CSV table of C-alpha atoms and ligand atoms in Angstrom, one decimal:
chain,number,residue,atom,x,y,z
A,1,MET,CA,-5.9,-28.7,-8.8
A,2,THR,CA,-5.9,-25.8,-6.5
A,3,THR,CA,-8.5,-25.5,-3.8
A,4,PRO,CA,-11.3,-23.1,-4.9
A,5,VAL,CA,-11.3,-20.0,-2.7
A,6,ASP,CA,-14.7,-19.0,-1.4
A,7,LEU,CA,-14.7,-15.4,-0.2
A,8,GLY,CA,-17.8,-14.3,1.6
A,9,ARG,CA,-17.9,-17.1,4.1
A,10,PRO,CA,-18.7,-16.1,6.8
A,11,LEU,CA,-20.6,-13.1,5.7
A,12,VAL,CA,-21.2,-10.4,8.4
A,13,ARG,CA,-24.2,-8.2,7.4
A,14,LEU,CA,-24.5,-4.6,9.0
A,15,GLU,CA,-27.0,-2.0,8.3
A,16,GLU,CA,-24.8,1.0,9.0
A,17,VAL,CA,-21.2,1.3,10.3
A,18,ASP,CA,-18.4,3.7,10.2
A,19,SER,CA,-16.1,1.5,7.9
A,20,THR,CA,-16.2,-2.1,7.1
A,21,ASN,CA,-12.4,-2.1,6.9
A,22,ARG,CA,-12.4,-1.1,10.7
A,23,VAL,CA,-14.9,-3.9,11.6
A,24,ALA,CA,-12.8,-6.3,9.4
A,25,ALA,CA,-9.7,-5.4,11.2
A,26,GLU,CA,-11.3,-6.1,14.6
A,27,LEU,CA,-12.6,-9.5,13.4
A,28,ALA,CA,-9.1,-10.3,12.1
A,29,ALA,CA,-7.5,-9.5,15.3
A,30,GLN,CA,-9.9,-12.0,16.9
A,31,GLY,CA,-8.7,-14.7,14.5
A,32,ALA,CA,-11.4,-14.6,11.9
A,33,PRO,CA,-10.7,-16.8,9.1
A,34,GLU,CA,-9.7,-15.9,5.5
A,35,GLY,CA,-12.7,-15.2,3.5
A,36,THR,CA,-14.7,-13.4,6.2
A,37,THR,CA,-16.4,-10.5,4.7
A,38,VAL,CA,-18.1,-7.6,6.2
A,39,VAL,CA,-20.9,-5.8,4.1
A,40,ALA,CA,-22.8,-2.7,5.1
A,41,GLU,CA,-25.7,-0.9,3.6
A,42,ALA,CA,-24.1,2.4,4.4
A,43,GLN,CA,-21.0,3.7,6.0
A,44,THR,CA,-20.6,7.0,7.9
A,45,GLY,CA,-16.8,6.9,7.9
A,46,GLY,CA,-15.9,5.2,4.6
A,47,LEU,CA,-12.2,5.3,4.2
A,48,GLY,CA,-10.3,6.0,1.0
A,49,ARG,CA,-6.5,5.8,0.5
A,50,LEU,CA,-4.1,8.5,2.1
A,51,GLY,CA,-6.7,9.6,4.8
A,52,ARG,CA,-9.2,10.4,2.3
A,53,ALA,CA,-13.1,9.8,2.7
A,54,TRP,CA,-15.1,7.5,0.7
A,55,SER,CA,-18.8,8.6,0.5
A,56,SER,CA,-21.0,5.5,1.2
A,57,PRO,CA,-24.7,6.3,1.0
A,58,ARG,CA,-27.4,3.6,0.8
A,59,GLY,CA,-27.6,2.0,-2.6
A,60,GLY,CA,-23.9,1.2,-2.9
A,61,LEU,CA,-22.0,-2.0,-2.4
A,62,TRP,CA,-19.6,-1.5,0.5
A,63,LEU,CA,-17.6,-4.5,1.7
A,64,THR,CA,-14.3,-5.6,3.1
A,65,THR,CA,-12.9,-9.2,2.7
A,66,LEU,CA,-10.2,-10.6,4.9
A,67,LEU,CA,-7.2,-12.3,3.2
A,68,ARG,CA,-4.5,-14.1,4.9
A,69,PRO,CA,-2.1,-14.6,1.8
A,70,PRO,CA,0.7,-17.2,2.5
A,71,ALA,CA,3.7,-14.9,2.6
A,72,ALA,CA,5.1,-11.5,2.4
A,73,VAL,CA,2.1,-9.6,3.1
A,74,ALA,CA,3.5,-6.1,2.9
A,75,GLU,CA,4.8,-6.8,-0.7
A,76,SER,CA,1.6,-8.4,-1.7
A,77,VAL,CA,-0.7,-5.6,-0.9
A,78,ALA,CA,-0.3,-3.4,-4.1
A,79,THR,CA,-0.9,-6.7,-6.4
A,80,LEU,CA,-3.9,-7.6,-4.2
A,81,ALA,CA,-5.4,-4.1,-4.7
A,82,LEU,CA,-5.3,-4.8,-8.4
A,83,VAL,CA,-6.8,-8.1,-7.8
A,84,GLY,CA,-9.6,-6.2,-6.4
A,85,GLY,CA,-9.6,-3.6,-9.2
A,86,VAL,CA,-9.8,-6.4,-11.8
A,87,ALA,CA,-12.5,-8.3,-9.9
A,88,VAL,CA,-14.6,-5.1,-9.6
A,89,ALA,CA,-14.2,-4.3,-13.2
A,90,GLU,CA,-15.3,-7.8,-14.3
A,91,THR,CA,-18.3,-7.5,-11.9
A,92,ALA,CA,-19.3,-4.1,-13.5
A,93,ARG,CA,-19.0,-5.7,-17.0
A,94,ARG,CA,-21.0,-8.8,-16.1
A,95,LEU,CA,-23.8,-6.6,-14.5
A,96,ILE,CA,-24.1,-4.0,-17.1
A,97,ALA,CA,-23.9,-6.3,-20.0
A,98,GLY,CA,-27.0,-6.2,-22.2
A,99,PRO,CA,-28.4,-4.6,-25.5
A,100,GLY,CA,-27.2,-1.2,-26.3
A,101,PRO,CA,-23.8,0.3,-26.6
A,102,THR,CA,-21.1,-1.5,-24.7
A,103,PRO,CA,-20.2,0.7,-21.7
A,104,GLU,CA,-16.4,1.3,-21.2
A,105,VAL,CA,-15.0,-0.4,-18.0
A,106,ARG,CA,-11.4,0.3,-17.1
A,107,VAL,CA,-9.0,-0.2,-14.3
A,108,LYS,CA,-7.2,2.9,-13.3
A,109,TRP,CA,-4.0,2.2,-11.5
A,110,PRO,CA,-3.6,1.9,-8.5
A,111,ASN,CA,-7.2,1.2,-7.3
A,112,ASP,CA,-10.0,2.8,-9.2
A,113,VAL,CA,-12.6,1.4,-11.6
A,114,HIS,CA,-13.9,3.8,-14.2
A,115,LEU,CA,-17.2,3.4,-16.1
A,116,ASN,CA,-17.5,5.5,-19.2
A,117,GLY,CA,-14.7,7.7,-18.0
A,118,ARG,CA,-15.9,8.3,-14.4
A,119,LYS,CA,-15.1,6.6,-11.0
A,120,VAL,CA,-17.6,3.9,-10.4
A,121,ALA,CA,-15.5,1.9,-7.7
A,122,GLY,CA,-12.4,2.3,-5.5
A,123,VAL,CA,-10.4,-0.4,-3.7
A,124,LEU,CA,-8.7,0.0,-0.4
A,125,GLY,CA,-5.9,-2.7,0.5
A,126,GLN,CA,-4.7,-2.4,4.1
A,127,VAL,CA,-2.3,-4.6,6.0
A,128,HIS,CA,-3.8,-5.0,9.5
A,129,PRO,CA,-3.0,-6.9,11.7
A,130,PRO,CA,0.2,-8.4,10.6
A,131,GLY,CA,-0.4,-11.3,8.1
A,132,VAL,CA,-3.8,-10.0,7.0
A,133,VAL,CA,-4.8,-8.0,4.0
A,134,LEU,CA,-8.1,-6.2,4.3
A,135,LEU,CA,-9.5,-5.7,0.9
A,136,GLY,CA,-12.1,-3.0,0.9
A,137,VAL,CA,-14.4,-2.5,-2.1
A,138,GLY,CA,-16.6,0.4,-2.7
A,139,LEU,CA,-19.0,0.0,-5.8
A,140,ASN,CA,-21.6,2.6,-6.7
A,141,LEU,CA,-24.3,0.4,-7.6
A,142,ASN,CA,-27.7,2.1,-7.1
A,143,VAL,CA,-26.2,5.4,-6.2
A,144,PHE,CA,-27.3,8.6,-7.9
A,145,PRO,CA,-25.4,12.0,-8.1
A,146,ASP,CA,-27.6,13.7,-5.5
A,147,ASP,CA,-26.6,11.0,-3.0
A,148,LEU,CA,-22.9,12.1,-3.3
A,149,PRO,CA,-21.2,15.2,-2.0
A,150,ALA,CA,-21.0,18.1,-4.6
A,151,GLU,CA,-17.2,17.9,-4.9
A,152,VAL,CA,-17.4,14.2,-5.7
A,153,ARG,CA,-20.3,14.3,-8.2
A,154,PRO,CA,-18.5,15.6,-11.3
A,155,LEU,CA,-15.9,12.8,-11.1
A,156,ALA,CA,-18.2,9.9,-10.1
A,157,THR,CA,-20.8,7.7,-11.7
A,158,SER,CA,-22.7,4.4,-10.7
A,159,LEU,CA,-23.9,1.4,-12.5
A,160,ALA,CA,-27.5,2.6,-12.2
A,161,GLN,CA,-26.7,6.1,-13.6
A,162,GLU,CA,-25.0,4.6,-16.7
A,163,ALA,CA,-27.5,1.8,-17.2
A,164,GLY,CA,-30.6,3.8,-16.6
A,165,ARG,CA,-32.0,1.0,-14.5
A,166,SER,CA,-31.4,-0.2,-10.9
A,167,PHE,CA,-29.6,-3.6,-10.0
A,168,ASP,CA,-30.5,-6.2,-7.5
A,169,PRO,CA,-28.1,-5.8,-4.6
A,170,GLU,CA,-28.0,-9.4,-3.6
A,171,GLY,CA,-27.2,-10.5,-7.2
A,172,ALA,CA,-24.5,-7.8,-7.4
A,173,LEU,CA,-23.0,-9.0,-4.2
A,174,GLY,CA,-23.0,-12.6,-5.3
A,175,THR,CA,-21.2,-11.5,-8.6
A,176,LEU,CA,-18.7,-9.5,-6.9
A,177,LEU,CA,-17.8,-12.3,-4.4
A,178,ASP,CA,-17.5,-14.8,-7.2
A,179,GLU,CA,-15.2,-12.6,-9.2
A,180,LEU,CA,-13.1,-11.7,-6.0
A,181,SER,CA,-12.8,-15.4,-5.2
A,182,ALA,CA,-11.8,-16.2,-8.8
A,183,TRP,CA,-9.2,-13.6,-9.2
A,184,TYR,CA,-7.7,-14.2,-5.7
A,185,GLY,CA,-7.7,-17.9,-6.4
A,186,ARG,CA,-5.7,-17.2,-9.6
A,187,TRP,CA,-3.3,-14.9,-7.8
A,188,LEU,CA,-2.7,-17.6,-5.2
A,189,ALA,CA,-2.2,-20.3,-7.8
A,190,GLU,CA,-0.2,-18.5,-10.4
A,191,GLY,CA,1.0,-15.3,-8.8
A,192,PHE,CA,0.2,-11.7,-10.2
A,193,ALA,CA,0.9,-12.6,-14.0
A,194,PRO,CA,-2.6,-13.4,-15.0
A,195,VAL,CA,-4.0,-10.5,-12.9
A,196,ARG,CA,-1.4,-8.2,-14.5
A,197,ARG,CA,-2.3,-9.3,-17.9
A,198,ARG,CA,-6.1,-8.5,-17.4
A,199,CYS,CA,-5.2,-5.3,-15.8
A,200,LEU,CA,-3.3,-4.4,-18.9
A,201,GLU,CA,-6.2,-5.3,-21.1
A,202,LEU,CA,-8.6,-3.2,-19.1
A,203,THR,CA,-6.1,-0.3,-18.2
A,204,ALA,CA,-7.0,3.3,-18.3
A,205,THR,CA,-3.6,4.5,-17.5
A,206,VAL,CA,-0.7,2.4,-19.3
A,207,GLY,CA,0.0,4.0,-22.8
A,208,ARG,CA,-1.5,7.3,-21.7
A,209,THR,CA,0.0,10.7,-20.7
A,210,VAL,CA,-0.5,10.8,-17.0
A,211,TRP,CA,0.2,13.5,-14.1
A,212,VAL,CA,1.7,11.7,-11.2
A,213,SER,CA,1.1,13.3,-7.7
A,214,GLY,CA,1.6,12.4,-4.1
A,215,PRO,CA,4.2,12.6,-1.4
A,216,GLY,CA,7.1,14.2,-3.1
A,217,LEU,CA,5.8,13.6,-6.6
A,218,ASP,CA,4.5,16.0,-9.1
A,219,PHE,CA,5.2,15.5,-12.8
A,220,THR,CA,3.9,14.5,-16.1
A,221,GLY,CA,4.9,11.4,-18.1
A,222,GLU,CA,4.0,8.4,-20.2
A,223,ALA,CA,2.7,5.4,-18.3
A,224,LEU,CA,4.7,2.5,-19.7
A,225,ASP,CA,3.8,-0.6,-17.8
A,226,ILE,CA,2.5,-2.2,-14.5
A,227,MET,CA,5.5,-4.0,-12.8
A,228,ASP,CA,5.6,-7.4,-11.4
A,229,ASP,CA,5.2,-6.0,-7.9
A,230,GLY,CA,2.1,-3.8,-9.0
A,231,ALA,CA,4.1,-0.6,-9.4
A,232,LEU,CA,3.5,1.7,-12.2
A,233,LEU,CA,6.4,2.6,-14.6
A,234,VAL,CA,6.3,6.0,-15.9
A,235,ARG,CA,8.8,7.6,-18.4
A,236,SER,CA,9.3,11.3,-17.9
A,237,GLY,CA,12.0,13.6,-19.2
A,238,GLY,CA,13.9,10.4,-20.5
A,239,ARG,CA,14.0,8.7,-17.2
A,240,ASP,CA,11.9,5.8,-16.0
A,241,VAL,CA,10.3,6.3,-12.6
A,242,VAL,CA,8.7,3.5,-10.6
A,243,ILE,CA,5.7,4.7,-8.8
A,244,ARG,CA,4.6,2.6,-5.8
A,245,ALA,CA,2.5,5.2,-3.9
A,246,GLY,CA,0.8,8.1,-5.3
A,247,ASP,CA,-2.0,9.2,-7.6
A,248,VAL,CA,-2.2,9.2,-11.3
A,249,SER,CA,-4.5,11.4,-13.5
A,250,VAL,CA,-5.0,10.6,-17.0
A,251,ARG,CA,-4.2,13.7,-19.2
A,252,ALA,CA,-5.8,14.4,-22.6
A,253,ARG,CA,-3.1,14.0,-25.3
B,1,BT5,C1,-10.5,4.8,-2.9
B,1,BT5,O1,-9.8,5.7,-2.3
B,1,BT5,O2,-11.0,4.9,-4.0
B,1,BT5,C2,-10.8,3.6,-2.0
B,1,BT5,C3,-12.2,3.5,-1.6
B,1,BT5,C4,-12.6,2.3,-0.8
B,1,BT5,C5,-14.0,2.1,-0.2
B,1,BT5,C6,-14.3,1.0,0.4
B,1,BT5,S1,-16.0,0.9,0.8
B,1,BT5,C7,-15.8,-0.5,1.6
B,1,BT5,C8,-14.6,-0.4,2.5
B,1,BT5,N1,-14.6,0.3,3.8
B,1,BT5,C9,-14.1,1.3,3.8
B,1,BT5,O3,-14.1,2.3,4.8
B,1,BT5,N2,-13.4,1.7,2.5
B,1,BT5,C10,-13.6,0.5,1.6
B,1,BT5,P1,-9.0,7.0,-3.0
B,1,BT5,O4,-8.4,6.6,-4.2
B,1,BT5,O5,-8.4,7.6,-1.9
B,1,BT5,O6,-10.4,7.8,-3.4
B,1,BT5,C11,-11.1,8.6,-2.7
B,1,BT5,C12,-11.6,9.8,-3.4
B,1,BT5,O7,-12.7,9.3,-4.3
B,1,BT5,C13,-12.3,10.8,-2.6
B,1,BT5,O8,-11.3,11.9,-2.2
B,1,BT5,C14,-13.3,11.4,-3.6
B,1,BT5,O9,-12.7,12.4,-4.5
B,1,BT5,C15,-13.7,10.3,-4.4
B,1,BT5,N3,-14.9,9.5,-4.0
B,1,BT5,C16,-15.4,9.5,-2.6
B,1,BT5,N4,-16.4,8.8,-2.6
B,1,BT5,C17,-16.7,8.4,-3.9
B,1,BT5,C18,-17.8,7.6,-4.5
B,1,BT5,N5,-18.9,7.0,-3.7
B,1,BT5,N6,-17.7,7.4,-5.8
B,1,BT5,C19,-16.8,7.9,-6.5
B,1,BT5,N7,-15.8,8.7,-6.0
B,1,BT5,C20,-15.8,9.0,-4.6
């Protein structure tokens, strides 16, 4: 038997903050235990990857949970971001389940969750300070297009927008913490394999033609697989390329 993981204890609730990842980093530096979670109603400086901004108006679920994985933190961060992606996708599936057409929830490598083809959530995994992974999750819960900057609107959606109803934020927070705890618990007990399997079932990327961009990267290829370390394997021009950092856009066939 493995010890159940209980992320969200202690839970630090803030009304408005620049970034929950920043606050969680401070708490980590002060020795906060694994599972400490910072949740804010709004962020004024929400962080995305690679210096990008994450728009965080009221109505969303913005949180960072502090993990102290047993070993090799730097190597774990990519697989832990996918733990976050799968947990958020399962949360979205549970919340939105109901009568009517089944909404399509997909994990888009490396850190997005898409709902009916648009970004509903993003995950930010940061190693900071040493030995700690800060797993930041932004889920557009009761967020509407007018709440988001014009350039983000066409690519984004929210659970409320797709479901045509609003969601109880406390219930959603509970579901998200349950799913994060369950998937992190699995990762601790069994490694990345079960997370990878679920990721491949829910993937928006593998098996598709993708455009890869990022530092030193700019090409199109076929996404073949997610590797054991969380990297994406892409075949391009007869060569297999392992993508560890970068962005991937799915191209129409
Ligand atoms: C991410 O970055 O998707 C990671 C986002 C993580 C946000 C959470 S919120 C709680 C915690 N505290 C933080 O400060 N951050 C974490 P990336 O893949 O770089 O995507 C950023 C891009 O997504 C932006 O450049 C926009 O195009 C788009 N975007 C920004 N805000 C969005 C939103 N609310 N919904 C959908 N797309 C958004």
